[in-house]
mmCIF file of C-alpha atoms in Angstrom:
data_model
loop_
_atom_site.group_PDB
_atom_site.id
_atom_site.type_symbol
_atom_site.label_atom_id
_atom_site.label_comp_id
_atom_site.label_asym_id
_atom_site.label_seq_id
_atom_site.Cartn_x
_atom_site.Cartn_y
_atom_site.Cartn_z
ATOM 1 C CA MET A 16 -18.847 -41.577 -32.737
ATOM 2 C CA PRO A 17 -20.415 -44.247 -34.970
ATOM 3 C CA VAL A 18 -21.238 -47.254 -32.816
ATOM 4 C CA ASP A 19 -19.677 -49.697 -35.278
ATOM 5 C CA ALA A 20 -16.456 -47.769 -35.871
ATOM 6 C CA PRO A 21 -13.308 -49.654 -34.786
ATOM 7 C CA LEU A 22 -12.087 -48.455 -31.400
ATOM 8 C CA TYR A 23 -8.467 -47.496 -30.796
ATOM 9 C CA PRO A 24 -7.490 -48.977 -27.395
ATOM 10 C CA VAL A 25 -5.376 -46.823 -25.086
ATOM 11 C CA ASN A 26 -4.460 -46.574 -21.402
ATOM 12 C CA LEU A 27 -4.845 -42.952 -20.347
ATOM 13 C CA VAL A 28 -2.552 -41.328 -17.797
ATOM 14 C CA VAL A 29 -4.920 -39.219 -15.675
ATOM 15 C CA ASP A 30 -2.713 -38.878 -12.599
ATOM 16 C CA GLY A 31 -3.037 -35.307 -11.333
ATOM 17 C CA LEU A 32 -5.386 -34.245 -14.130
ATOM 18 C CA PRO A 33 -8.748 -32.509 -13.524
ATOM 19 C CA CYS A 34 -11.703 -34.695 -14.527
ATOM 20 C CA LEU A 35 -15.418 -33.888 -14.359
ATOM 21 C CA VAL A 36 -18.249 -36.304 -13.588
ATOM 22 C CA VAL A 37 -21.785 -35.046 -14.240
ATOM 23 C CA GLY A 38 -24.277 -37.062 -12.195
ATOM 24 C CA GLY A 39 -24.732 -37.900 -8.560
ATOM 25 C CA GLY A 40 -25.978 -41.489 -8.394
ATOM 26 C CA ALA A 41 -24.345 -44.889 -7.988
ATOM 27 C CA ILE A 42 -23.070 -45.034 -11.584
ATOM 28 C CA ALA A 43 -21.527 -41.580 -11.296
ATOM 29 C CA ALA A 44 -19.915 -42.647 -8.028
ATOM 30 C CA ARG A 45 -18.299 -45.656 -9.754
ATOM 31 C CA LYS A 46 -16.985 -43.434 -12.548
ATOM 32 C CA ALA A 47 -15.612 -40.933 -10.038
ATOM 33 C CA ALA A 48 -14.016 -43.656 -7.913
ATOM 34 C CA GLY A 49 -12.362 -45.231 -10.952
ATOM 35 C CA LEU A 50 -10.817 -41.915 -11.972
ATOM 36 C CA ARG A 51 -9.750 -41.099 -8.419
ATOM 37 C CA ASP A 52 -8.102 -44.507 -8.027
ATOM 38 C CA CYS A 53 -5.941 -43.666 -11.034
ATOM 39 C CA GLY A 54 -4.827 -40.401 -9.468
ATOM 40 C CA ALA A 55 -7.200 -37.970 -11.184
ATOM 41 C CA ARG A 56 -8.489 -34.832 -9.457
ATOM 42 C CA VAL A 57 -12.215 -35.507 -9.671
ATOM 43 C CA HIS A 58 -15.059 -33.009 -9.350
ATOM 44 C CA VAL A 59 -18.742 -33.996 -9.476
ATOM 45 C CA VAL A 60 -21.634 -31.769 -10.528
ATOM 46 C CA ALA A 61 -25.219 -33.024 -10.085
ATOM 47 C CA ALA A 62 -28.667 -31.699 -9.287
ATOM 48 C CA THR A 63 -28.791 -34.303 -6.528
ATOM 49 C CA VAL A 64 -25.591 -35.733 -5.065
ATOM 50 C CA GLY A 65 -26.257 -39.161 -3.588
ATOM 51 C CA PRO A 66 -24.618 -40.827 -0.606
ATOM 52 C CA GLU A 67 -22.236 -42.908 -2.745
ATOM 53 C CA VAL A 68 -20.644 -39.761 -4.170
ATOM 54 C CA ARG A 69 -20.646 -37.958 -0.822
ATOM 55 C CA ALA A 70 -18.789 -40.895 0.732
ATOM 56 C CA LEU A 71 -15.903 -40.744 -1.742
ATOM 57 C CA GLU A 72 -12.675 -39.420 -0.285
ATOM 58 C CA ASP A 73 -10.633 -36.919 -2.307
ATOM 59 C CA VAL A 74 -13.581 -36.191 -4.616
ATOM 60 C CA THR A 75 -15.173 -32.730 -4.580
ATOM 61 C CA TRP A 76 -18.773 -32.064 -5.566
ATOM 62 C CA GLU A 77 -21.411 -29.392 -6.155
ATOM 63 C CA GLU A 78 -25.123 -30.038 -5.787
ATOM 64 C CA ARG A 79 -26.612 -28.022 -8.636
ATOM 65 C CA PRO A 80 -27.794 -28.647 -12.205
ATOM 66 C CA TYR A 81 -25.231 -28.924 -14.954
ATOM 67 C CA ALA A 82 -24.676 -25.625 -16.747
ATOM 68 C CA PRO A 83 -23.126 -24.781 -20.126
ATOM 69 C CA GLY A 84 -19.444 -24.088 -19.687
ATOM 70 C CA ASP A 85 -18.996 -26.511 -16.776
ATOM 71 C CA VAL A 86 -16.614 -28.614 -18.879
ATOM 72 C CA ALA A 87 -14.086 -25.776 -19.143
ATOM 73 C CA GLY A 88 -10.738 -26.521 -17.562
ATOM 74 C CA TYR A 89 -11.117 -30.304 -17.489
ATOM 75 C CA ARG A 90 -9.200 -32.920 -19.459
ATOM 76 C CA LEU A 91 -11.801 -35.690 -19.392
ATOM 77 C CA VAL A 92 -15.561 -35.696 -18.765
ATOM 78 C CA MET A 93 -18.036 -38.404 -17.703
ATOM 79 C CA ALA A 94 -21.771 -37.891 -18.205
ATOM 80 C CA ALA A 95 -23.666 -40.211 -15.867
ATOM 81 C CA THR A 96 -27.037 -38.652 -15.096
ATOM 82 C CA ASP A 97 -30.403 -40.368 -15.521
ATOM 83 C CA ASP A 98 -31.457 -37.647 -17.993
ATOM 84 C CA PRO A 99 -30.478 -38.376 -21.629
ATOM 85 C CA GLU A 100 -30.905 -34.708 -22.559
ATOM 86 C CA VAL A 101 -28.402 -33.604 -19.928
ATOM 87 C CA ASN A 102 -25.935 -36.304 -20.993
ATOM 88 C CA SER A 103 -26.338 -35.183 -24.610
ATOM 89 C CA ARG A 104 -25.614 -31.561 -23.665
ATOM 90 C CA VAL A 105 -22.520 -32.602 -21.740
ATOM 91 C CA PHE A 106 -21.298 -34.543 -24.775
ATOM 92 C CA ALA A 107 -21.970 -31.622 -27.113
ATOM 93 C CA ASP A 108 -20.207 -29.153 -24.813
ATOM 94 C CA GLY A 109 -17.234 -31.468 -24.324
ATOM 95 C CA SER A 110 -16.920 -32.175 -28.044
ATOM 96 C CA ALA A 111 -17.017 -28.450 -28.817
ATOM 97 C CA ALA A 112 -14.182 -27.964 -26.321
ATOM 98 C CA ALA A 113 -12.166 -30.850 -27.857
ATOM 99 C CA LEU A 114 -12.517 -32.927 -24.681
ATOM 100 C CA TRP A 115 -12.893 -36.692 -24.349
ATOM 101 C CA VAL A 116 -16.406 -37.490 -23.112
ATOM 102 C CA ASN A 117 -18.017 -40.735 -21.995
ATOM 103 C CA SER A 118 -21.791 -40.975 -21.609
ATOM 104 C CA ALA A 119 -22.899 -43.915 -19.481
ATOM 105 C CA ASP A 120 -24.770 -46.567 -21.498
ATOM 106 C CA ASP A 121 -24.972 -44.262 -24.543
ATOM 107 C CA PRO A 122 -22.258 -45.132 -27.099
ATOM 108 C CA ALA A 123 -23.651 -42.652 -29.633
ATOM 109 C CA HIS A 124 -22.695 -39.831 -27.261
ATOM 110 C CA CYS A 125 -19.208 -41.076 -26.397
ATOM 111 C CA SER A 126 -15.832 -40.075 -27.734
ATOM 112 C CA PHE A 127 -14.474 -43.040 -25.771
ATOM 113 C CA THR A 128 -15.946 -46.114 -24.103
ATOM 114 C CA LEU A 129 -14.890 -47.804 -20.874
ATOM 115 C CA PRO A 130 -13.839 -51.463 -20.923
ATOM 116 C CA ALA A 131 -14.479 -53.951 -18.139
ATOM 117 C CA VAL A 132 -11.188 -54.203 -16.247
ATOM 118 C CA ALA A 133 -9.455 -56.888 -14.204
ATOM 119 C CA ARG A 134 -6.398 -55.767 -12.201
ATOM 120 C CA ARG A 135 -3.546 -57.446 -10.375
ATOM 121 C CA GLY A 136 -1.295 -54.643 -9.167
ATOM 122 C CA PRO A 137 0.055 -52.895 -12.273
ATOM 123 C CA LEU A 138 -1.219 -55.716 -14.499
ATOM 124 C CA THR A 139 -4.407 -54.611 -16.244
ATOM 125 C CA VAL A 140 -6.566 -56.661 -18.606
ATOM 126 C CA ALA A 141 -9.372 -54.754 -20.327
ATOM 127 C CA VAL A 142 -12.331 -56.295 -22.164
ATOM 128 C CA SER A 143 -14.419 -54.202 -24.547
ATOM 129 C CA THR A 144 -17.357 -54.916 -26.855
ATOM 130 C CA GLY A 145 -17.304 -51.421 -28.357
ATOM 131 C CA GLY A 146 -20.432 -50.549 -26.405
ATOM 132 C CA HIS A 147 -22.483 -53.348 -27.969
ATOM 133 C CA SER A 148 -22.842 -55.397 -24.779
ATOM 134 C CA PRO A 149 -21.435 -54.162 -21.479
ATOM 135 C CA ALA A 150 -22.908 -57.309 -19.898
ATOM 136 C CA LEU A 151 -20.705 -59.565 -22.062
ATOM 137 C CA ALA A 152 -17.658 -57.447 -21.290
ATOM 138 C CA ALA A 153 -18.355 -57.740 -17.549
ATOM 139 C CA TRP A 154 -18.907 -61.514 -17.876
ATOM 140 C CA LEU A 155 -15.613 -61.993 -19.694
ATOM 141 C CA ARG A 156 -13.834 -59.767 -17.169
ATOM 142 C CA ARG A 157 -15.057 -62.012 -14.332
ATOM 143 C CA HIS A 158 -13.653 -65.060 -16.127
ATOM 144 C CA VAL A 159 -10.307 -63.318 -16.628
ATOM 145 C CA ASP A 160 -10.294 -62.162 -13.010
ATOM 146 C CA THR A 161 -10.878 -65.738 -11.814
ATOM 147 C CA GLU A 162 -8.038 -67.092 -13.949
ATOM 148 C CA MET A 163 -5.619 -64.252 -13.220
ATOM 149 C CA GLY A 164 -4.650 -65.016 -9.633
ATOM 150 C CA PRO A 165 -2.013 -63.245 -7.514
ATOM 151 C CA GLU A 166 0.707 -65.358 -9.113
ATOM 152 C CA TYR A 167 0.393 -63.195 -12.234
ATOM 153 C CA GLU A 168 1.428 -60.135 -10.248
ATOM 154 C CA THR A 169 4.525 -62.005 -9.037
ATOM 155 C CA LEU A 170 5.220 -63.095 -12.614
ATOM 156 C CA LEU A 171 5.040 -59.477 -13.745
ATOM 157 C CA GLU A 172 7.416 -58.413 -10.969
ATOM 158 C CA LEU A 173 9.990 -61.013 -12.035
ATOM 159 C CA LEU A 174 9.763 -59.973 -15.678
ATOM 160 C CA SER A 175 10.056 -56.288 -14.797
ATOM 161 C CA GLU A 176 13.047 -56.880 -12.518
ATOM 162 C CA GLU A 177 14.842 -58.896 -15.179
ATOM 163 C CA ARG A 178 14.096 -56.318 -17.875
ATOM 164 C CA THR A 179 15.541 -53.594 -15.635
ATOM 165 C CA ARG A 180 18.630 -55.724 -14.890
ATOM 166 C CA VAL A 181 19.302 -56.375 -18.586
ATOM 167 C CA ARG A 182 18.919 -52.725 -19.511
ATOM 168 C CA ALA A 183 21.135 -51.612 -16.604
ATOM 169 C CA GLY A 184 23.852 -53.875 -17.984
ATOM 170 C CA GLY A 185 23.631 -52.196 -21.375
ATOM 171 C CA GLY A 186 21.861 -55.104 -23.029
ATOM 172 C CA SER A 187 18.901 -55.032 -25.402
ATOM 173 C CA THR A 188 15.612 -56.456 -24.148
ATOM 174 C CA GLU A 189 14.093 -56.593 -27.633
ATOM 175 C CA SER A 190 16.239 -59.473 -28.877
ATOM 176 C CA LEU A 191 15.490 -61.761 -25.922
ATOM 177 C CA ASP A 192 12.941 -64.580 -26.195
ATOM 178 C CA TRP A 193 10.526 -63.526 -23.469
ATOM 179 C CA GLN A 194 7.842 -65.767 -24.955
ATOM 180 C CA LYS A 195 10.019 -68.830 -24.383
ATOM 181 C CA ALA A 196 10.274 -67.892 -20.719
ATOM 182 C CA LEU A 197 6.528 -67.323 -20.432
ATOM 183 C CA ASP A 198 5.820 -70.645 -22.153
ATOM 184 C CA SER A 199 8.056 -72.439 -19.644
ATOM 185 C CA ASP A 200 6.947 -73.633 -16.200
ATOM 186 C CA MET A 201 7.557 -70.245 -14.573
ATOM 187 C CA LEU A 202 3.929 -69.745 -13.607
ATOM 188 C CA ALA A 203 3.645 -73.242 -12.130
ATOM 189 C CA LEU A 204 6.782 -72.631 -10.068
ATOM 190 C CA ILE A 205 5.347 -69.377 -8.728
ATOM 191 C CA ARG A 206 2.064 -71.092 -7.860
ATOM 192 C CA ALA A 207 4.086 -73.687 -5.935
ATOM 193 C CA GLY A 208 5.810 -70.945 -3.979
ATOM 194 C CA GLN A 209 9.131 -71.502 -5.743
ATOM 195 C CA VAL A 210 9.735 -67.890 -6.764
ATOM 196 C CA GLN A 211 13.540 -68.112 -6.814
ATOM 197 C CA GLN A 212 13.355 -71.167 -9.069
ATOM 198 C CA ALA A 213 11.002 -69.244 -11.352
ATOM 199 C CA ARG A 214 13.510 -66.384 -11.490
ATOM 200 C CA GLU A 215 16.280 -68.824 -12.406
ATOM 201 C CA ARG A 216 14.101 -70.385 -15.100
ATOM 202 C CA LEU A 217 13.461 -66.938 -16.570
ATOM 203 C CA GLN A 218 17.151 -66.101 -16.647
ATOM 204 C CA ALA A 219 18.021 -69.471 -18.180
ATOM 205 C CA CYS A 220 15.468 -69.024 -20.967
ATOM 206 C CA LEU A 221 16.661 -65.528 -21.745
ATOM 207 C CA SER A 222 20.302 -66.567 -21.617
ATOM 208 C CA SER A 223 19.747 -69.347 -24.135
ATOM 209 C CA SER A 224 17.929 -67.000 -26.492
ATOM 210 C CA SER A 225 20.856 -64.531 -26.472
ATOM 211 C CA ASP A 226 23.475 -67.152 -27.389
#
């Protein structure tokens, strides 16, 4: 993948899918944990499996060198060893098998890159620099994480509930002015603990936009 090529952002559904992590150190452990937390079935292969990987629940591992053909049967592969030659072989094998491969800190050997992520429940904000500066992505993610307090999760819950209610009543959610509701004082009301008032404000804004 050319480093400067535009990246197509997606959110992958890996729940229940087999994913391989090659590498046994702290970085590999973070990759494995991130996949596991999204429901993936994660297996680790490394010449040396460190304590961080061994401590991960619901992650299987083998302590042996990576071998050609190890990528078979997986949907997604992470190369996270401290040996560039091994990471390159993993990328080549995965590419030949039409698999998505990420090589830690090596954009030239990635078919996808990993953004820095801030989460509040199901709300996910991802920051990517296309592999040019992971440090900047992490810095921006910290700023987003600081700004995006727990009130945003409540805001999302209210919006989701209202969307479900409108659709259950046979209405269209596309024609409603959700932006008007978001630009109102909903968030301030939630921060003040006035969740019911925020719900009423949301419904009032949407009602006026459907008139």
